[in-house]
PDB file of C-alpha atoms in Angstrom:
ATOM      1  CA  MET A  27       0.001   0.002   0.000  1.00  0.00           C
ATOM      2  CA  SER A  28       1.442   3.400  -1.002  1.00  0.00           C
ATOM      3  CA  SER A  29       1.989   6.134   1.543  1.00  0.00           C
ATOM      4  CA  VAL A  30      -0.504   8.376  -0.309  1.00  0.00           C
ATOM      5  CA  THR A  31      -3.185   5.661  -0.222  1.00  0.00           C
ATOM      6  CA  SER A  32      -2.685   4.896   3.455  1.00  0.00           C
ATOM      7  CA  ARG A  33      -2.653   8.557   4.351  1.00  0.00           C
ATOM      8  CA  ALA A  34      -5.803   9.178   2.301  1.00  0.00           C
ATOM      9  CA  GLN A  35      -7.600   6.353   4.100  1.00  0.00           C
ATOM     10  CA  ALA A  36      -6.559   7.762   7.449  1.00  0.00           C
ATOM     11  CA  SER A  37      -7.625  11.264   6.475  1.00  0.00           C
ATOM     12  CA  GLN A  38     -11.134  10.179   5.563  1.00  0.00           C
ATOM     13  CA  ALA A  39     -11.709   9.249   9.199  1.00  0.00           C
ATOM     14  CA  ASP A  40     -10.355  12.539  10.517  1.00  0.00           C
ATOM     15  CA  PRO A  41     -13.069  15.190  10.938  1.00  0.00           C
ATOM     16  CA  ARG A  42     -10.510  17.931  10.391  1.00  0.00           C
ATOM     17  CA  LEU A  43     -10.326  16.915   6.734  1.00  0.00           C
ATOM     18  CA  HIS A  44     -14.030  17.113   6.048  1.00  0.00           C
ATOM     19  CA  TYR A  45     -15.098  20.167   4.077  1.00  0.00           C
ATOM     20  CA  ASP A  46     -18.293  20.410   6.121  1.00  0.00           C
ATOM     21  CA  ALA A  47     -16.121  21.391   9.095  1.00  0.00           C
ATOM     22  CA  LEU A  48     -15.426  24.694   7.333  1.00  0.00           C
ATOM     23  CA  ALA A  49     -17.574  27.793   7.569  1.00  0.00           C
ATOM     24  CA  ALA A  50     -18.887  29.502   4.438  1.00  0.00           C
ATOM     25  CA  VAL A  51     -15.892  31.619   3.473  1.00  0.00           C
ATOM     26  CA  PRO A  52     -13.150  29.092   4.341  1.00  0.00           C
ATOM     27  CA  SER A  53     -15.037  26.494   2.291  1.00  0.00           C
ATOM     28  CA  THR A  54     -14.209  28.454  -0.856  1.00  0.00           C
ATOM     29  CA  LEU A  55     -10.604  27.204  -0.557  1.00  0.00           C
ATOM     30  CA  ARG A  56     -11.785  24.209  -2.608  1.00  0.00           C
ATOM     31  CA  ILE A  57     -11.944  26.386  -5.723  1.00  0.00           C
ATOM     32  CA  PRO A  58      -8.266  27.456  -5.943  1.00  0.00           C
ATOM     33  CA  LEU A  59      -7.050  24.081  -4.691  1.00  0.00           C
ATOM     34  CA  THR A  60      -8.852  22.302  -7.530  1.00  0.00           C
ATOM     35  CA  ALA A  61      -7.631  24.798 -10.117  1.00  0.00           C
ATOM     36  CA  ARG A  62      -4.034  24.344  -9.004  1.00  0.00           C
ATOM     37  CA  ALA A  63      -4.404  20.574  -9.029  1.00  0.00           C
ATOM     38  CA  PHE A  64      -5.958  20.181 -12.486  1.00  0.00           C
ATOM     39  CA  GLY A  65      -5.729  23.556 -14.243  1.00  0.00           C
ATOM     40  CA  ASP A  66      -2.180  23.261 -15.585  1.00  0.00           C
ATOM     41  CA  ALA A  67      -3.297  20.699 -18.174  1.00  0.00           C
ATOM     42  CA  MET A  68      -6.185  22.928 -19.219  1.00  0.00           C
ATOM     43  CA  PHE A  69      -4.166  26.132 -19.465  1.00  0.00           C
ATOM     44  CA  PRO A  70      -0.445  25.364 -19.825  1.00  0.00           C
ATOM     45  CA  GLU A  71       0.257  29.010 -20.686  1.00  0.00           C
ATOM     46  CA  VAL A  72      -0.514  29.966 -17.074  1.00  0.00           C
ATOM     47  CA  ALA A  73       0.508  26.689 -15.405  1.00  0.00           C
ATOM     48  CA  VAL A  74       1.784  27.076 -11.842  1.00  0.00           C
ATOM     49  CA  GLY A  75       3.283  23.649 -11.125  1.00  0.00           C
ATOM     50  CA  ASP A  76       1.865  23.155  -7.635  1.00  0.00           C
ATOM     51  CA  ALA A  77       3.737  20.163  -6.180  1.00  0.00           C
ATOM     52  CA  HIS A  78       1.114  19.469  -3.503  1.00  0.00           C
ATOM     53  CA  ALA A  79      -2.333  20.138  -4.945  1.00  0.00           C
ATOM     54  CA  VAL A  80      -3.015  16.826  -6.720  1.00  0.00           C
ATOM     55  CA  ARG A  81      -1.958  14.824  -3.666  1.00  0.00           C
ATOM     56  CA  MET A  82      -4.118  16.944  -1.378  1.00  0.00           C
ATOM     57  CA  MET A  83      -7.151  16.440  -3.577  1.00  0.00           C
ATOM     58  CA  ALA A  84      -6.585  12.677  -3.415  1.00  0.00           C
ATOM     59  CA  GLU A  85      -6.232  12.746   0.358  1.00  0.00           C
ATOM     60  CA  LEU A  86      -9.441  14.745   0.576  1.00  0.00           C
ATOM     61  CA  ASP A  87     -11.137  12.160  -1.658  1.00  0.00           C
ATOM     62  CA  ASP A  88     -12.249  14.977  -3.976  1.00  0.00           C
ATOM     63  CA  ASP A  89     -12.308  14.588  -7.765  1.00  0.00           C
ATOM     64  CA  GLY A  90     -12.816  18.330  -8.139  1.00  0.00           C
ATOM     65  CA  GLN A  91     -15.512  18.061 -10.785  1.00  0.00           C
ATOM     66  CA  THR A  92     -17.773  20.652  -9.181  1.00  0.00           C
ATOM     67  CA  TRP A  93     -14.958  23.185  -9.253  1.00  0.00           C
ATOM     68  CA  LEU A  94     -13.936  22.535 -12.872  1.00  0.00           C
ATOM     69  CA  GLU A  95     -17.336  23.422 -14.336  1.00  0.00           C
ATOM     70  CA  ASP A  96     -16.237  26.873 -15.455  1.00  0.00           C
ATOM     71  CA  PRO A  97     -12.917  27.003 -17.368  1.00  0.00           C
ATOM     72  CA  ALA A  98     -12.713  30.779 -17.038  1.00  0.00           C
ATOM     73  CA  CYS A  99     -12.657  30.493 -13.238  1.00  0.00           C
ATOM     74  CA  VAL A 100      -9.898  27.881 -13.418  1.00  0.00           C
ATOM     75  CA  TYR A 101      -7.878  30.174 -15.662  1.00  0.00           C
ATOM     76  CA  GLY A 102      -8.473  33.086 -13.302  1.00  0.00           C
ATOM     77  CA  VAL A 103      -7.105  31.184 -10.311  1.00  0.00           C
ATOM     78  CA  LEU A 104      -3.933  30.239 -12.170  1.00  0.00           C
ATOM     79  CA  ALA A 105      -3.446  33.742 -13.569  1.00  0.00           C
ATOM     80  CA  ARG A 106      -3.860  35.379 -10.183  1.00  0.00           C
ATOM     81  CA  THR A 107      -1.584  32.790  -8.542  1.00  0.00           C
ATOM     82  CA  ARG A 108       1.158  33.671 -10.999  1.00  0.00           C
ATOM     83  CA  ARG A 109       0.616  37.366 -10.309  1.00  0.00           C
ATOM     84  CA  PHE A 110       0.846  36.894  -6.522  1.00  0.00           C
ATOM     85  CA  ARG A 111       3.953  34.782  -7.000  1.00  0.00           C
ATOM     86  CA  ASP A 112       5.513  37.489  -9.198  1.00  0.00           C
ATOM     87  CA  VAL A 113       4.814  40.178  -6.595  1.00  0.00           C
ATOM     88  CA  ALA A 114       6.455  38.111  -3.857  1.00  0.00           C
ATOM     89  CA  GLN A 115       9.438  37.168  -6.028  1.00  0.00           C
ATOM     90  CA  ASP A 116       9.984  40.818  -6.994  1.00  0.00           C
ATOM     91  CA  TYR A 117       9.942  41.725  -3.302  1.00  0.00           C
ATOM     92  CA  LEU A 118      12.492  39.008  -2.508  1.00  0.00           C
ATOM     93  CA  GLN A 119      14.792  40.349  -5.205  1.00  0.00           C
ATOM     94  CA  THR A 120      15.258  43.445  -3.041  1.00  0.00           C
ATOM     95  CA  GLN A 121      14.750  41.733   0.335  1.00  0.00           C
ATOM     96  CA  PRO A 122      16.176  38.203  -0.099  1.00  0.00           C
ATOM     97  CA  ALA A 123      15.892  37.510   3.638  1.00  0.00           C
ATOM     98  CA  GLY A 124      12.534  39.236   3.892  1.00  0.00           C
ATOM     99  CA  GLN A 125       9.226  38.024   5.247  1.00  0.00           C
ATOM    100  CA  VAL A 126       6.227  37.048   3.141  1.00  0.00           C
ATOM    101  CA  VAL A 127       2.863  36.676   4.862  1.00  0.00           C
ATOM    102  CA  ASN A 128      -0.141  34.983   3.302  1.00  0.00           C
ATOM    103  CA  LEU A 129      -3.260  36.388   4.952  1.00  0.00           C
ATOM    104  CA  GLY A 130      -6.014  33.814   4.593  1.00  0.00           C
ATOM    105  CA  CYS A 131      -3.748  31.207   3.034  1.00  0.00           C
ATOM    106  CA  GLY A 132      -6.285  28.399   2.634  1.00  0.00           C
ATOM    107  CA  LEU A 133      -4.497  25.323   1.313  1.00  0.00           C
ATOM    108  CA  SER A 134      -2.023  27.230  -0.848  1.00  0.00           C
ATOM    109  CA  HIS A 135       1.718  26.666  -0.514  1.00  0.00           C
ATOM    110  CA  TYR A 136       3.530  29.652  -2.004  1.00  0.00           C
ATOM    111  CA  PHE A 137       6.759  28.852  -0.187  1.00  0.00           C
ATOM    112  CA  GLN A 138       7.446  26.076  -2.693  1.00  0.00           C
ATOM    113  CA  TRP A 139       8.008  28.850  -5.242  1.00  0.00           C
ATOM    114  CA  LEU A 140       9.543  31.475  -2.948  1.00  0.00           C
ATOM    115  CA  ASP A 141      12.085  29.581  -0.853  1.00  0.00           C
ATOM    116  CA  ASN A 142      15.453  31.060  -1.801  1.00  0.00           C
ATOM    117  CA  GLY A 143      17.203  29.636   1.242  1.00  0.00           C
ATOM    118  CA  ARG A 144      16.854  32.855   3.244  1.00  0.00           C
ATOM    119  CA  ALA A 145      13.273  34.078   2.946  1.00  0.00           C
ATOM    120  CA  ARG A 146      10.767  33.599   5.764  1.00  0.00           C
ATOM    121  CA  MET A 147       7.069  33.001   5.335  1.00  0.00           C
ATOM    122  CA  ILE A 148       3.990  32.919   7.532  1.00  0.00           C
ATOM    123  CA  ASP A 149       0.845  31.170   6.326  1.00  0.00           C
ATOM    124  CA  ALA A 150      -2.044  32.518   8.388  1.00  0.00           C
ATOM    125  CA  ASP A 151      -5.701  31.530   8.536  1.00  0.00           C
ATOM    126  CA  LEU A 152      -8.519  30.422  10.824  1.00  0.00           C
ATOM    127  CA  PRO A 153      -7.898  27.484  13.177  1.00  0.00           C
ATOM    128  CA  GLU A 154      -9.995  25.007  11.203  1.00  0.00           C
ATOM    129  CA  VAL A 155      -8.027  25.756   8.034  1.00  0.00           C
ATOM    130  CA  LEU A 156      -4.693  25.367   9.793  1.00  0.00           C
ATOM    131  CA  ALA A 157      -5.897  22.029  11.156  1.00  0.00           C
ATOM    132  CA  MET A 158      -6.353  20.839   7.577  1.00  0.00           C
ATOM    133  CA  ARG A 159      -2.960  22.195   6.588  1.00  0.00           C
ATOM    134  CA  ASP A 160      -1.331  20.300   9.459  1.00  0.00           C
ATOM    135  CA  LEU A 161      -2.584  17.045   7.962  1.00  0.00           C
ATOM    136  CA  LEU A 162      -2.086  17.831   4.280  1.00  0.00           C
ATOM    137  CA  LEU A 163       1.046  19.943   3.907  1.00  0.00           C
ATOM    138  CA  PRO A 164       4.690  19.579   4.975  1.00  0.00           C
ATOM    139  CA  PRO A 165       5.363  20.483   8.618  1.00  0.00           C
ATOM    140  CA  ALA A 166       6.440  23.940   9.693  1.00  0.00           C
ATOM    141  CA  THR A 167      10.119  24.885   9.693  1.00  0.00           C
ATOM    142  CA  ALA A 168      12.149  27.697  11.201  1.00  0.00           C
ATOM    143  CA  ARG A 169      11.569  29.808   8.072  1.00  0.00           C
ATOM    144  CA  HIS A 170       8.067  28.673   7.164  1.00  0.00           C
ATOM    145  CA  THR A 171       5.463  28.823   9.921  1.00  0.00           C
ATOM    146  CA  GLN A 172       1.714  28.900  10.388  1.00  0.00           C
ATOM    147  CA  GLN A 173      -0.251  31.218  12.636  1.00  0.00           C
ATOM    148  CA  VAL A 174      -3.888  31.642  13.532  1.00  0.00           C
ATOM    149  CA  LEU A 175      -5.396  34.753  11.990  1.00  0.00           C
ATOM    150  CA  ASP A 176      -8.754  36.484  11.846  1.00  0.00           C
ATOM    151  CA  LEU A 177      -8.512  39.539   9.606  1.00  0.00           C
ATOM    152  CA  ARG A 178     -11.687  40.891  11.172  1.00  0.00           C
ATOM    153  CA  SER A 179      -9.744  41.451  14.385  1.00  0.00           C
ATOM    154  CA  ASP A 180      -8.257  44.880  15.050  1.00  0.00           C
ATOM    155  CA  ASP A 181      -4.995  43.421  16.391  1.00  0.00           C
ATOM    156  CA  TRP A 182      -4.131  41.122  13.462  1.00  0.00           C
ATOM    157  CA  TRP A 183      -0.822  42.912  12.786  1.00  0.00           C
ATOM    158  CA  ALA A 184       0.376  42.497  16.363  1.00  0.00           C
ATOM    159  CA  SER A 185      -0.917  38.916  16.538  1.00  0.00           C
ATOM    160  CA  LEU A 186       1.444  37.987  13.694  1.00  0.00           C
ATOM    161  CA  ALA A 187       4.326  39.861  15.383  1.00  0.00           C
ATOM    162  CA  LEU A 188       4.999  41.828  12.204  1.00  0.00           C
ATOM    163  CA  PRO A 189       7.562  44.659  12.281  1.00  0.00           C
ATOM    164  CA  ASP A 190       6.552  48.243  12.921  1.00  0.00           C
ATOM    165  CA  ARG A 191       7.522  51.267  10.857  1.00  0.00           C
ATOM    166  CA  ASP A 192      11.224  51.169  11.683  1.00  0.00           C
ATOM    167  CA  GLY A 193      11.573  47.490  10.725  1.00  0.00           C
ATOM    168  CA  THR A 194      12.350  45.617   7.520  1.00  0.00           C
ATOM    169  CA  PRO A 195       9.693  45.812   4.778  1.00  0.00           C
ATOM    170  CA  VAL A 196       7.316  42.869   4.500  1.00  0.00           C
ATOM    171  CA  CYS A 197       5.303  41.407   1.629  1.00  0.00           C
ATOM    172  CA  LEU A 198       1.658  40.606   2.343  1.00  0.00           C
ATOM    173  CA  LEU A 199      -0.522  38.477   0.074  1.00  0.00           C
ATOM    174  CA  SER A 200      -4.256  37.903   0.432  1.00  0.00           C
ATOM    175  CA  GLU A 201      -5.837  35.708  -2.219  1.00  0.00           C
ATOM    176  CA  GLY A 202      -9.581  35.264  -2.523  1.00  0.00           C
ATOM    177  CA  VAL A 203     -10.260  36.913   0.851  1.00  0.00           C
ATOM    178  CA  LEU A 204     -11.061  40.624   0.780  1.00  0.00           C
ATOM    179  CA  MET A 205     -14.225  40.244  -1.318  1.00  0.00           C
ATOM    180  CA  TYR A 206     -15.740  38.399   1.667  1.00  0.00           C
ATOM    181  CA  LEU A 207     -14.968  41.159   4.177  1.00  0.00           C
ATOM    182  CA  LYS A 208     -17.228  44.087   4.979  1.00  0.00           C
ATOM    183  CA  PRO A 209     -16.206  47.514   3.631  1.00  0.00           C
ATOM    184  CA  VAL A 210     -15.349  48.791   7.112  1.00  0.00           C
ATOM    185  CA  GLN A 211     -13.137  45.741   7.668  1.00  0.00           C
ATOM    186  CA  VAL A 212     -11.255  46.325   4.416  1.00  0.00           C
ATOM    187  CA  GLN A 213     -10.789  49.980   5.332  1.00  0.00           C
ATOM    188  CA  ALA A 214      -9.474  48.966   8.769  1.00  0.00           C
ATOM    189  CA  LEU A 215      -7.117  46.431   7.183  1.00  0.00           C
ATOM    190  CA  ILE A 216      -5.564  48.988   4.852  1.00  0.00           C
ATOM    191  CA  HIS A 217      -5.475  51.572   7.636  1.00  0.00           C
ATOM    192  CA  THR A 218      -3.492  49.139   9.802  1.00  0.00           C
ATOM    193  CA  LEU A 219      -1.121  48.557   6.896  1.00  0.00           C
ATOM    194  CA  GLY A 220      -0.558  52.293   6.548  1.00  0.00           C
ATOM    195  CA  GLU A 221      -0.117  52.843  10.278  1.00  0.00           C
ATOM    196  CA  ARG A 222       2.107  49.882  11.091  1.00  0.00           C
ATOM    197  CA  ALA A 223       4.025  48.630   8.056  1.00  0.00           C
ATOM    198  CA  PRO A 224       7.640  49.629   7.364  1.00  0.00           C
ATOM    199  CA  ALA A 225       8.238  51.788   4.304  1.00  0.00           C
ATOM    200  CA  GLY A 226       8.768  49.633   1.224  1.00  0.00           C
ATOM    201  CA  SER A 227       6.248  46.993   2.318  1.00  0.00           C
ATOM    202  CA  VAL A 228       3.842  45.696  -0.320  1.00  0.00           C
ATOM    203  CA  PHE A 229       0.351  44.235  -0.082  1.00  0.00           C
ATOM    204  CA  ALA A 230      -1.185  42.282  -2.963  1.00  0.00           C
ATOM    205  CA  PHE A 231      -4.811  41.189  -2.984  1.00  0.00           C
ATOM    206  CA  ASP A 232      -7.483  40.344  -5.523  1.00  0.00           C
ATOM    207  CA  ALA A 233     -10.921  41.914  -5.639  1.00  0.00           C
ATOM    208  CA  LEU A 234     -14.084  41.903  -7.724  1.00  0.00           C
ATOM    209  CA  CYS A 235     -15.709  45.283  -8.275  1.00  0.00           C
ATOM    210  CA  TRP A 236     -18.609  46.603  -6.198  1.00  0.00           C
ATOM    211  CA  LEU A 237     -21.226  45.355  -8.684  1.00  0.00           C
ATOM    212  CA  THR A 238     -20.669  41.789  -7.479  1.00  0.00           C
ATOM    213  CA  VAL A 239     -21.592  42.559  -3.859  1.00  0.00           C
ATOM    214  CA  GLY A 240     -24.503  40.353  -2.864  1.00  0.00           C
ATOM    215  CA  GLN A 241     -24.313  38.467  -6.159  1.00  0.00           C
ATOM    216  CA  ALA A 242     -22.354  35.318  -5.245  1.00  0.00           C
ATOM    217  CA  GLN A 243     -25.318  33.207  -6.313  1.00  0.00           C
ATOM    218  CA  VAL A 244     -24.589  34.028  -9.962  1.00  0.00           C
ATOM    219  CA  HIS A 245     -20.865  33.242  -9.754  1.00  0.00           C
ATOM    220  CA  PRO A 246     -20.250  29.947 -11.592  1.00  0.00           C
ATOM    221  CA  LEU A 247     -18.420  28.344  -8.668  1.00  0.00           C
ATOM    222  CA  VAL A 248     -18.937  30.379  -5.501  1.00  0.00           C
ATOM    223  CA  ARG A 249     -22.686  29.735  -5.890  1.00  0.00           C
ATOM    224  CA  HIS A 250     -21.973  26.145  -4.825  1.00  0.00           C
ATOM    225  CA  THR A 251     -20.974  27.473  -1.390  1.00  0.00           C
ATOM    226  CA  THR A 252     -22.852  29.657   1.062  1.00  0.00           C
ATOM    227  CA  ALA A 253     -20.250  32.428   0.924  1.00  0.00           C
ATOM    228  CA  GLU A 254     -21.295  35.927  -0.180  1.00  0.00           C
ATOM    229  CA  PHE A 255     -19.396  38.826  -1.741  1.00  0.00           C
ATOM    230  CA  THR A 256     -19.569  41.798   0.609  1.00  0.00           C
ATOM    231  CA  TRP A 257     -16.951  44.238  -0.692  1.00  0.00           C
ATOM    232  CA  GLY A 258     -15.506  45.475  -3.948  1.00  0.00           C
ATOM    233  CA  PRO A 259     -13.822  48.770  -4.838  1.00  0.00           C
ATOM    234  CA  ARG A 260     -16.020  51.399  -6.451  1.00  0.00           C
ATOM    235  CA  GLY A 261     -13.043  53.187  -7.940  1.00  0.00           C
ATOM    236  CA  LEU A 262      -9.260  53.254  -7.858  1.00  0.00           C
ATOM    237  CA  ALA A 263      -9.374  56.433  -5.772  1.00  0.00           C
ATOM    238  CA  GLU A 264     -10.830  54.335  -2.967  1.00  0.00           C
ATOM    239  CA  LEU A 265      -7.505  52.511  -2.792  1.00  0.00           C
ATOM    240  CA  ARG A 266      -5.259  55.463  -3.582  1.00  0.00           C
ATOM    241  CA  GLU A 267      -6.770  57.477  -0.742  1.00  0.00           C
ATOM    242  CA  ALA A 268      -7.067  54.671   1.818  1.00  0.00           C
ATOM    243  CA  HIS A 269      -4.158  55.976   3.932  1.00  0.00           C
ATOM    244  CA  PRO A 270      -1.556  58.768   3.437  1.00  0.00           C
ATOM    245  CA  ARG A 271       1.318  56.234   3.486  1.00  0.00           C
ATOM    246  CA  VAL A 272      -0.325  53.776   1.082  1.00  0.00           C
ATOM    247  CA  ARG A 273       0.035  54.035  -2.689  1.00  0.00           C
ATOM    248  CA  LEU A 274      -1.659  52.014  -5.405  1.00  0.00           C
ATOM    249  CA  ALA A 275       1.319  50.568  -7.271  1.00  0.00           C
ATOM    250  CA  ALA A 276      -0.580  48.407  -9.780  1.00  0.00           C
ATOM    251  CA  ALA A 277      -3.958  46.994 -10.770  1.00  0.00           C
ATOM    252  CA  HIS A 278      -3.565  43.856 -12.897  1.00  0.00           C
ATOM    253  CA  GLU A 279      -6.698  42.647 -14.652  1.00  0.00           C
ATOM    254  CA  VAL A 280      -6.852  38.904 -14.080  1.00  0.00           C
ATOM    255  CA  MET A 281      -8.791  37.704 -17.116  1.00  0.00           C
ATOM    256  CA  ASP A 282      -7.089  39.681 -19.879  1.00  0.00           C
ATOM    257  CA  GLY A 283      -5.263  36.650 -21.269  1.00  0.00           C
ATOM    258  CA  PHE A 284      -8.209  34.246 -21.262  1.00  0.00           C
ATOM    259  CA  SER A 285      -9.683  35.375 -24.571  1.00  0.00           C
ATOM    260  CA  THR A 286      -9.898  38.364 -26.883  1.00  0.00           C
ATOM    261  CA  GLY A 287     -13.492  38.785 -25.799  1.00  0.00           C
ATOM    262  CA  HIS A 288     -12.559  38.908 -22.133  1.00  0.00           C
ATOM    263  CA  SER A 289      -9.808  41.406 -22.841  1.00  0.00           C
ATOM    264  CA  PHE A 290     -12.137  43.684 -24.824  1.00  0.00           C
ATOM    265  CA  ALA A 291     -14.936  43.398 -22.273  1.00  0.00           C
ATOM    266  CA  GLY A 292     -12.517  44.103 -19.434  1.00  0.00           C
ATOM    267  CA  SER A 293     -11.171  47.225 -21.136  1.00  0.00           C
ATOM    268  CA  ALA A 294     -14.688  48.450 -21.904  1.00  0.00           C
ATOM    269  CA  PHE A 295     -15.837  47.830 -18.344  1.00  0.00           C
ATOM    270  CA  ARG A 296     -12.895  49.705 -16.879  1.00  0.00           C
ATOM    271  CA  PHE A 297     -13.433  52.604 -19.320  1.00  0.00           C
ATOM    272  CA  VAL A 298     -17.083  52.940 -18.288  1.00  0.00           C
ATOM    273  CA  THR A 299     -16.756  52.337 -14.549  1.00  0.00           C
ATOM    274  CA  GLY A 300     -13.180  53.454 -13.834  1.00  0.00           C
ATOM    275  CA  VAL A 301     -12.346  50.198 -12.050  1.00  0.00           C
ATOM    276  CA  PRO A 302     -11.462  46.682 -13.267  1.00  0.00           C
ATOM    277  CA  PHE A 303     -14.147  44.043 -12.967  1.00  0.00           C
ATOM    278  CA  TYR A 304     -11.627  41.653 -11.386  1.00  0.00           C
ATOM    279  CA  ALA A 305      -8.030  42.500 -10.621  1.00  0.00           C
ATOM    280  CA  VAL A 306      -5.004  41.831  -8.474  1.00  0.00           C
ATOM    281  CA  TYR A 307      -4.121  45.091  -6.743  1.00  0.00           C
ATOM    282  CA  VAL A 308      -0.698  45.920  -5.340  1.00  0.00           C
ATOM    283  CA  LEU A 309      -0.404  48.541  -2.605  1.00  0.00           C
ATOM    284  CA  GLN A 310       2.941  49.964  -1.502  1.00  0.00           C
ATOM    285  CA  VAL A 311       3.771  51.682   1.769  1.00  0.00           C
ATOM    286  CA  VAL A 312       5.915  54.818   1.515  1.00  0.00           C
TER     287      VAL A 312
END
């Protein structure tokens, strides 16, 4: 019996590896996990080469079919993953011993792509998600740790023991998270970044625009969960003016490369509304 088979059999009896143990928003981690497990074959031009995703799906006894229904969503996950990875790798070019923090990490494992032998990384999420990670992913090391996090808490920066203004810049990632926070919570998150983060720190996150708020039931995949979209930027000024020390460094439209139609529609939407329909945003602290 292979180690994967025996581990999968053991996991099926462990309640920590049952999706129904997850609340609405954490349950959406199934979508990016499936895309990273099976999407490379569908879209080799944006393949990410996740070394863990296929094995995790097997150990979760999940064939992923529900989450492969919409190819555009699969493409979007891979495209945004590559963008987050690029942001972190660019940061590590200037801070090779720096710290990357994944806020709401789900079952992603960015350190497989970022470990340069010196970098440090924190994967942070709710306790029930970390319990799954403990069973599915390699154990923590001195440079790659996990910590409990609730971004709705006012003291999240201190709880992660991140450096204050006079410290070394950090790189924060938050994938598939902010659209499920309330507007006041997003504002507080960016305010904390501006108040606490060292100059040169970067924060990358993805967001759907405000028109999707309350419309999760029409999303091809999120509709299969009970999660709801509760925030989206109404304009780029909302991010540019979030805090005096925070600058909007970039807004990368996620679906541009999927098809000519998506690219045209995305450009038209941004022209009319002033904001991308779906983008990875990069904020920089000055």
